[in-house]
mmCIF file of C-alpha atoms in Angstrom:
data_model
loop_
_atom_site.group_PDB
_atom_site.id
_atom_site.type_symbol
_atom_site.label_atom_id
_atom_site.label_comp_id
_atom_site.label_asym_id
_atom_site.label_seq_id
_atom_site.Cartn_x
_atom_site.Cartn_y
_atom_site.Cartn_z
ATOM 1 C CA ARG A 1 -56.271 188.157 -13.886
ATOM 2 C CA ALA A 2 -60.171 188.872 -11.934
ATOM 3 C CA LEU A 3 -58.020 191.660 -9.649
ATOM 4 C CA GLY A 4 -56.453 193.465 -12.843
ATOM 5 C CA ARG A 5 -60.319 195.111 -13.433
ATOM 6 C CA ASP A 6 -59.867 196.034 -9.775
ATOM 7 C CA TYR A 7 -56.362 197.885 -9.826
ATOM 8 C CA LEU A 8 -56.747 199.257 -13.721
ATOM 9 C CA GLU A 9 -59.139 201.911 -15.640
ATOM 10 C CA PRO A 10 -61.204 200.768 -18.588
ATOM 11 C CA GLU A 11 -58.920 202.257 -20.695
ATOM 12 C CA ARG A 12 -55.541 200.455 -19.878
ATOM 13 C CA VAL A 13 -57.179 196.653 -19.525
ATOM 14 C CA VAL A 14 -56.526 195.896 -23.156
ATOM 15 C CA SER A 15 -53.016 197.067 -22.828
ATOM 16 C CA ALA A 16 -52.430 195.262 -19.430
ATOM 17 C CA MET A 17 -53.817 192.027 -20.884
ATOM 18 C CA SER A 18 -51.092 192.085 -23.512
ATOM 19 C CA VAL A 19 -48.380 192.948 -21.351
ATOM 20 C CA GLU A 20 -49.614 189.577 -19.886
ATOM 21 C CA THR A 21 -49.665 187.976 -22.876
ATOM 22 C CA LEU A 22 -46.362 189.323 -24.042
ATOM 23 C CA ALA A 23 -44.803 187.768 -20.489
ATOM 24 C CA LEU A 24 -46.320 184.736 -20.991
ATOM 25 C CA THR A 25 -45.079 184.588 -24.958
ATOM 26 C CA VAL A 26 -41.489 185.101 -23.267
ATOM 27 C CA SER A 27 -41.758 182.392 -20.821
ATOM 28 C CA ARG A 28 -42.522 179.783 -23.925
ATOM 29 C CA ILE A 29 -39.505 180.899 -25.362
ATOM 30 C CA CYS A 30 -37.346 180.870 -22.230
ATOM 31 C CA GLY A 31 -39.471 177.904 -19.948
ATOM 32 C CA PRO A 32 -38.383 175.216 -22.389
ATOM 33 C CA ILE A 33 -34.552 176.650 -22.588
ATOM 34 C CA ILE A 34 -34.139 176.674 -19.317
ATOM 35 C CA GLY A 35 -36.126 173.312 -18.228
ATOM 36 C CA GLY A 36 -33.743 171.550 -20.635
ATOM 37 C CA ALA A 37 -30.523 173.174 -18.989
ATOM 38 C CA LEU A 38 -31.818 171.914 -15.495
ATOM 39 C CA VAL A 39 -32.761 168.552 -16.578
ATOM 40 C CA SER A 40 -29.031 168.415 -18.154
ATOM 41 C CA LEU A 41 -27.373 169.848 -14.929
ATOM 42 C CA THR A 42 -29.452 167.781 -12.638
ATOM 43 C CA SER A 43 -32.458 165.646 -13.543
ATOM 44 C CA VAL A 44 -36.280 165.846 -14.319
ATOM 45 C CA GLY A 45 -36.960 166.122 -10.585
ATOM 46 C CA GLY A 46 -34.884 168.906 -10.288
ATOM 47 C CA ALA A 47 -36.512 170.946 -12.674
ATOM 48 C CA TYR A 48 -39.726 170.315 -11.077
ATOM 49 C CA VAL A 49 -38.033 171.288 -7.746
ATOM 50 C CA ALA A 50 -37.165 174.560 -9.402
ATOM 51 C CA ILE A 51 -40.814 174.943 -11.103
ATOM 52 C CA ALA A 52 -42.178 174.998 -7.361
ATOM 53 C CA ALA A 53 -39.374 177.308 -5.845
ATOM 54 C CA PHE A 54 -40.621 179.908 -9.274
ATOM 55 C CA TYR A 55 -44.311 179.537 -7.736
ATOM 56 C CA ALA A 56 -43.315 179.880 -4.555
ATOM 57 C CA ALA A 57 -41.672 182.837 -4.777
ATOM 58 C CA GLN A 58 -44.390 185.049 -6.288
ATOM 59 C CA LEU A 59 -46.397 184.569 -2.664
ATOM 60 C CA PRO A 60 -44.550 187.304 -1.220
ATOM 61 C CA LEU A 61 -45.055 189.231 -4.273
ATOM 62 C CA LEU A 62 -48.396 189.095 -4.637
ATOM 63 C CA LEU A 63 -48.964 189.473 -0.944
ATOM 64 C CA ARG A 64 -47.254 193.045 -1.025
ATOM 65 C CA LEU A 65 -49.822 194.231 -3.171
ATOM 66 C CA PRO A 66 -51.456 197.203 -2.372
ATOM 67 C CA ARG A 67 -55.294 197.121 -1.350
ATOM 68 C CA PRO A 68 -57.326 198.355 -4.515
ATOM 69 C CA ALA A 69 -59.695 201.297 -4.691
ATOM 70 C CA ARG A 70 -62.507 199.108 -5.990
ATOM 71 C CA ARG A 71 -62.645 195.526 -5.347
ATOM 72 C CA THR A 72 -64.494 192.597 -7.098
ATOM 73 C CA VAL A 73 -67.387 191.216 -5.352
ATOM 74 C CA GLY A 74 -67.315 187.752 -3.928
ATOM 75 C CA SER A 75 -69.847 185.010 -3.650
ATOM 76 C CA HIS A 76 -70.687 182.688 -0.735
ATOM 77 C CA GLY A 77 -73.030 180.449 -2.594
ATOM 78 C CA PRO A 78 -72.270 176.844 -3.770
ATOM 79 C CA ILE A 79 -69.766 176.208 -6.517
ATOM 80 C CA LEU A 80 -72.357 174.461 -9.035
ATOM 81 C CA GLY A 81 -75.216 177.398 -7.760
ATOM 82 C CA ASP A 82 -72.439 179.874 -8.930
ATOM 83 C CA LEU A 83 -71.159 177.875 -12.130
ATOM 84 C CA MET A 84 -75.224 178.084 -13.396
ATOM 85 C CA ALA A 85 -75.635 181.825 -12.990
ATOM 86 C CA GLY A 86 -72.545 182.615 -14.765
ATOM 87 C CA VAL A 87 -73.498 180.268 -17.697
ATOM 88 C CA ARG A 88 -77.363 181.845 -17.598
ATOM 89 C CA TYR A 89 -75.422 185.347 -17.424
ATOM 90 C CA ALA A 90 -73.280 184.261 -20.281
ATOM 91 C CA ARG A 91 -76.317 183.371 -22.461
ATOM 92 C CA ARG A 92 -77.732 186.716 -21.857
ATOM 93 C CA ASN A 93 -74.326 188.622 -22.973
ATOM 94 C CA GLN A 94 -73.407 188.608 -26.296
ATOM 95 C CA ILE A 95 -70.060 189.578 -25.718
ATOM 96 C CA VAL A 96 -69.548 187.510 -23.142
ATOM 97 C CA LEU A 97 -71.126 184.204 -24.955
ATOM 98 C CA GLY A 98 -68.835 184.970 -28.041
ATOM 99 C CA VAL A 99 -65.676 185.133 -25.973
ATOM 100 C CA LEU A 100 -66.489 181.566 -23.980
ATOM 101 C CA VAL A 101 -67.533 179.833 -27.805
ATOM 102 C CA GLY A 102 -64.448 181.433 -29.753
ATOM 103 C CA SER A 103 -61.824 180.131 -26.623
ATOM 104 C CA PHE A 104 -63.917 176.791 -26.619
ATOM 105 C CA VAL A 105 -63.519 176.498 -30.375
ATOM 106 C CA THR A 106 -60.090 177.329 -30.804
ATOM 107 C CA ASN A 107 -59.048 175.189 -27.542
ATOM 108 C CA LEU A 108 -60.652 172.169 -28.637
ATOM 109 C CA LEU A 109 -59.788 172.044 -32.153
ATOM 110 C CA VAL A 110 -57.106 174.271 -32.642
ATOM 111 C CA TYR A 111 -54.236 174.794 -30.485
ATOM 112 C CA PRO A 112 -54.105 170.843 -29.650
ATOM 113 C CA VAL A 113 -52.638 170.374 -33.310
ATOM 114 C CA GLN A 114 -48.997 171.867 -31.557
ATOM 115 C CA GLN A 115 -48.561 168.246 -30.080
ATOM 116 C CA LEU A 116 -48.260 166.911 -34.030
ATOM 117 C CA PHE A 117 -45.600 169.591 -34.677
ATOM 118 C CA PRO A 118 -42.700 166.917 -34.122
ATOM 119 C CA VAL A 119 -44.563 164.652 -36.401
ATOM 120 C CA PHE A 120 -44.760 166.935 -39.278
ATOM 121 C CA ALA A 121 -40.982 167.727 -38.878
ATOM 122 C CA ARG A 122 -39.574 164.003 -39.558
ATOM 123 C CA ASP A 123 -42.394 162.996 -41.862
ATOM 124 C CA VAL A 124 -43.066 165.988 -43.560
ATOM 125 C CA LEU A 125 -40.602 168.329 -43.729
ATOM 126 C CA GLY A 126 -37.736 165.689 -43.007
ATOM 127 C CA VAL A 127 -35.784 167.967 -40.274
ATOM 128 C CA GLY A 128 -33.945 167.257 -37.611
ATOM 129 C CA PRO A 129 -34.499 168.380 -33.739
ATOM 130 C CA PHE A 130 -32.614 171.708 -33.791
ATOM 131 C CA LEU A 131 -35.239 172.986 -36.864
ATOM 132 C CA LEU A 132 -37.704 171.281 -34.964
ATOM 133 C CA GLY A 133 -36.960 173.546 -32.305
ATOM 134 C CA LEU A 134 -37.279 176.751 -34.301
ATOM 135 C CA LEU A 135 -40.455 175.556 -35.760
ATOM 136 C CA VAL A 136 -42.079 174.617 -32.279
ATOM 137 C CA SER A 137 -40.679 178.316 -31.142
ATOM 138 C CA ALA A 138 -42.243 180.255 -34.541
ATOM 139 C CA MET A 139 -45.860 180.836 -32.505
ATOM 140 C CA GLY A 140 -44.368 182.074 -29.586
ATOM 141 C CA ILE A 141 -42.235 184.796 -32.317
ATOM 142 C CA GLY A 142 -45.509 185.523 -33.496
ATOM 143 C CA ALA A 143 -46.983 185.817 -30.638
ATOM 144 C CA PHE A 144 -44.393 188.287 -29.314
ATOM 145 C CA ILE A 145 -44.497 190.224 -32.147
ATOM 146 C CA GLY A 146 -48.553 190.519 -31.563
ATOM 147 C CA SER A 147 -48.570 190.950 -28.083
ATOM 148 C CA ALA A 148 -45.995 194.190 -28.270
ATOM 149 C CA THR A 149 -47.397 195.682 -31.033
ATOM 150 C CA MET A 150 -51.195 195.251 -28.669
ATOM 151 C CA SER A 151 -49.252 196.264 -25.557
ATOM 152 C CA SER A 152 -47.707 199.214 -27.299
ATOM 153 C CA VAL A 153 -51.469 200.916 -28.788
ATOM 154 C CA SER A 154 -53.696 203.152 -26.493
ATOM 155 C CA ARG A 155 -56.646 201.912 -27.662
ATOM 156 C CA VAL A 156 -57.921 199.064 -29.677
ATOM 157 C CA PRO A 157 -61.241 199.975 -32.266
ATOM 158 C CA ARG A 158 -63.876 197.262 -32.171
ATOM 159 C CA PRO A 159 -61.357 195.133 -29.919
ATOM 160 C CA GLY A 160 -64.753 192.223 -30.234
ATOM 161 C CA ALA A 161 -63.720 192.191 -33.750
ATOM 162 C CA VAL A 162 -59.767 191.942 -33.479
ATOM 163 C CA PHE A 163 -60.212 189.136 -31.080
ATOM 164 C CA ALA A 164 -62.588 187.213 -33.852
ATOM 165 C CA ALA A 165 -60.268 187.983 -36.320
ATOM 166 C CA GLY A 166 -57.579 186.525 -34.051
ATOM 167 C CA CYS A 167 -59.436 183.140 -33.752
ATOM 168 C CA VAL A 168 -59.649 183.030 -37.275
ATOM 169 C CA ALA A 169 -55.961 183.988 -38.635
ATOM 170 C CA VAL A 170 -54.894 181.365 -36.355
ATOM 171 C CA SER A 171 -57.429 178.709 -37.797
ATOM 172 C CA ALA A 172 -56.244 179.652 -41.359
ATOM 173 C CA ALA A 173 -52.754 179.494 -40.895
ATOM 174 C CA ILE A 174 -52.690 176.273 -39.262
ATOM 175 C CA LEU A 175 -54.910 174.697 -41.897
ATOM 176 C CA LEU A 176 -52.524 176.348 -44.522
ATOM 177 C CA PHE A 177 -49.544 174.517 -42.795
ATOM 178 C CA SER A 178 -50.912 171.319 -42.983
ATOM 179 C CA PHE A 179 -50.699 171.772 -46.530
ATOM 180 C CA SER A 180 -47.179 173.240 -46.592
ATOM 181 C CA GLN A 181 -44.075 170.733 -47.138
ATOM 182 C CA TRP A 182 -41.597 173.928 -47.675
ATOM 183 C CA TYR A 183 -39.824 174.525 -43.778
ATOM 184 C CA VAL A 184 -39.474 178.056 -44.497
ATOM 185 C CA VAL A 185 -43.400 178.384 -45.544
ATOM 186 C CA SER A 186 -44.024 176.403 -42.319
ATOM 187 C CA PHE A 187 -42.095 178.720 -40.346
ATOM 188 C CA ALA A 188 -43.724 181.775 -41.981
ATOM 189 C CA LEU A 189 -47.229 180.403 -41.378
ATOM 190 C CA LEU A 190 -46.873 179.157 -37.832
ATOM 191 C CA VAL A 191 -45.446 183.010 -36.863
ATOM 192 C CA LEU A 192 -48.510 184.416 -38.692
ATOM 193 C CA ALA A 193 -50.646 181.788 -36.047
ATOM 194 C CA GLY A 194 -48.588 183.694 -33.232
ATOM 195 C CA VAL A 195 -49.922 186.675 -34.356
ATOM 196 C CA GLY A 196 -53.547 185.752 -34.250
ATOM 197 C CA GLN A 197 -52.556 184.099 -30.914
ATOM 198 C CA ALA A 198 -51.305 187.330 -29.343
ATOM 199 C CA ALA A 199 -54.627 189.235 -30.416
ATOM 200 C CA PHE A 200 -56.989 186.140 -29.117
ATOM 201 C CA SER A 201 -55.353 185.629 -26.016
ATOM 202 C CA SER A 202 -55.346 189.551 -24.612
ATOM 203 C CA LEU A 203 -58.405 189.738 -25.700
ATOM 204 C CA GLN A 204 -60.690 187.175 -24.735
ATOM 205 C CA SER A 205 -59.736 188.542 -20.804
ATOM 206 C CA ALA A 206 -60.042 192.068 -21.686
ATOM 207 C CA LEU A 207 -63.793 191.747 -23.110
ATOM 208 C CA ILE A 208 -64.849 189.860 -20.275
ATOM 209 C CA LEU A 209 -63.175 192.120 -17.622
ATOM 210 C CA LEU A 210 -64.796 195.017 -19.432
ATOM 211 C CA GLY A 211 -67.932 193.467 -20.220
ATOM 212 C CA THR A 212 -69.442 191.846 -17.032
ATOM 213 C CA SER A 213 -70.399 193.517 -13.814
ATOM 214 C CA GLU A 214 -68.710 193.177 -10.975
ATOM 215 C CA GLU A 215 -70.298 190.621 -8.961
ATOM 216 C CA MET A 216 -70.477 188.208 -12.012
ATOM 217 C CA ARG A 217 -66.704 188.855 -13.378
ATOM 218 C CA GLY A 218 -65.048 186.273 -11.284
ATOM 219 C CA ARG A 219 -67.570 183.585 -12.035
ATOM 220 C CA ILE A 220 -67.135 184.614 -15.831
ATOM 221 C CA LEU A 221 -63.638 184.486 -16.056
ATOM 222 C CA GLY A 222 -64.311 180.797 -14.366
ATOM 223 C CA LEU A 223 -65.726 179.854 -17.229
ATOM 224 C CA LEU A 224 -63.295 180.907 -19.654
ATOM 225 C CA VAL A 225 -60.596 178.220 -17.395
ATOM 226 C CA LEU A 226 -62.765 175.664 -18.176
ATOM 227 C CA ALA A 227 -63.673 177.155 -22.258
ATOM 228 C CA ILE A 228 -59.424 176.820 -22.349
ATOM 229 C CA GLY A 229 -59.243 173.813 -20.422
ATOM 230 C CA MET A 230 -61.239 172.066 -23.453
ATOM 231 C CA GLN A 231 -57.416 171.496 -24.665
ATOM 232 C CA PHE A 232 -57.332 168.275 -22.915
ATOM 233 C CA LEU A 233 -60.058 166.715 -25.115
ATOM 234 C CA GLY A 234 -58.507 168.247 -28.094
ATOM 235 C CA PHE A 235 -55.649 166.376 -27.561
ATOM 236 C CA LEU A 236 -57.362 163.009 -27.301
ATOM 237 C CA ILE A 237 -59.435 164.138 -30.607
ATOM 238 C CA ILE A 238 -56.732 164.859 -32.836
ATOM 239 C CA GLY A 239 -54.201 161.916 -31.591
ATOM 240 C CA GLY A 240 -56.966 159.516 -32.520
ATOM 241 C CA LEU A 241 -57.517 160.990 -35.731
ATOM 242 C CA ALA A 242 -53.914 161.104 -36.681
ATOM 243 C CA ALA A 243 -53.927 157.807 -35.986
ATOM 244 C CA TRP A 244 -56.773 156.972 -38.117
ATOM 245 C CA VAL A 245 -56.411 159.035 -41.307
ATOM 246 C CA GLY A 246 -52.863 160.288 -40.866
ATOM 247 C CA THR A 247 -51.262 163.660 -39.115
ATOM 248 C CA PRO A 248 -51.818 166.298 -41.776
ATOM 249 C CA LEU A 249 -55.584 165.196 -42.809
ATOM 250 C CA ALA A 250 -55.801 165.356 -39.042
ATOM 251 C CA VAL A 251 -54.598 168.660 -38.650
ATOM 252 C CA ALA A 252 -56.192 169.922 -41.955
ATOM 253 C CA ALA A 253 -59.873 168.530 -40.791
ATOM 254 C CA SER A 254 -59.377 170.119 -37.349
ATOM 255 C CA ALA A 255 -58.221 173.529 -38.093
ATOM 256 C CA GLY A 256 -60.602 173.892 -41.203
ATOM 257 C CA LEU A 257 -63.807 172.902 -38.852
ATOM 258 C CA GLY A 258 -62.452 175.690 -36.369
ATOM 259 C CA LEU A 259 -62.168 178.147 -38.775
ATOM 260 C CA LEU A 260 -65.606 177.229 -40.265
ATOM 261 C CA LEU A 261 -67.232 177.560 -36.631
ATOM 262 C CA MET A 262 -65.412 180.388 -35.884
ATOM 263 C CA ILE A 263 -66.493 182.073 -39.464
ATOM 264 C CA ALA A 264 -69.918 181.112 -38.421
ATOM 265 C CA LEU A 265 -69.714 182.589 -34.774
#
């Protein structure tokens, strides 16, 4: 992702990150279907072999990339020192700090609630596996619509505001979803959440690529990956909370807190 800035002019970065989000969204829709077919035809182990083969197939494509005209400056210092330098840089850069905090909050409190969708389907909406599959795909459909729209525009006005609006939209839609007892309404809310997710995902990388110096770009993207990785802690929190107060209330509390924090940010 850091290389993307070396290959692209500034005005193309947002569009390129939107195309990346679009590709990830398509893979989220197609991947489970292909994976399920592979498990049915072979085994779980066979599906993992196929995943490894896809990863390996990327290497020849990456090695054929031409040398960029610009090059991201690397660092040869200790990893922990580089990490702390990135933290100090982020504290002084309002755009970077906003993106990192927004990504941290959303990945910690909002995205992990997707793991509880099967419980909603069974206990709240009263639907079976097929409609559950459609429900899970709803955010992917919304993300496809949002990322396709963003990749088609030549310029996004006020990208920081659009990023924040995407974070707020995801949190608000999930909060409303937690109160819905009608399948169609729940599906529509998750599509809306997916549209907000597209704006959030596309611009979180683009804002950092455009708003950081060359020597700090890789380190700040590393901090972004750490913020995204907070989902693992969010899984623990939302799971424990659901076991304590019930799934709908746990999702409402988590998404509501995320919404309040994003509004404050």
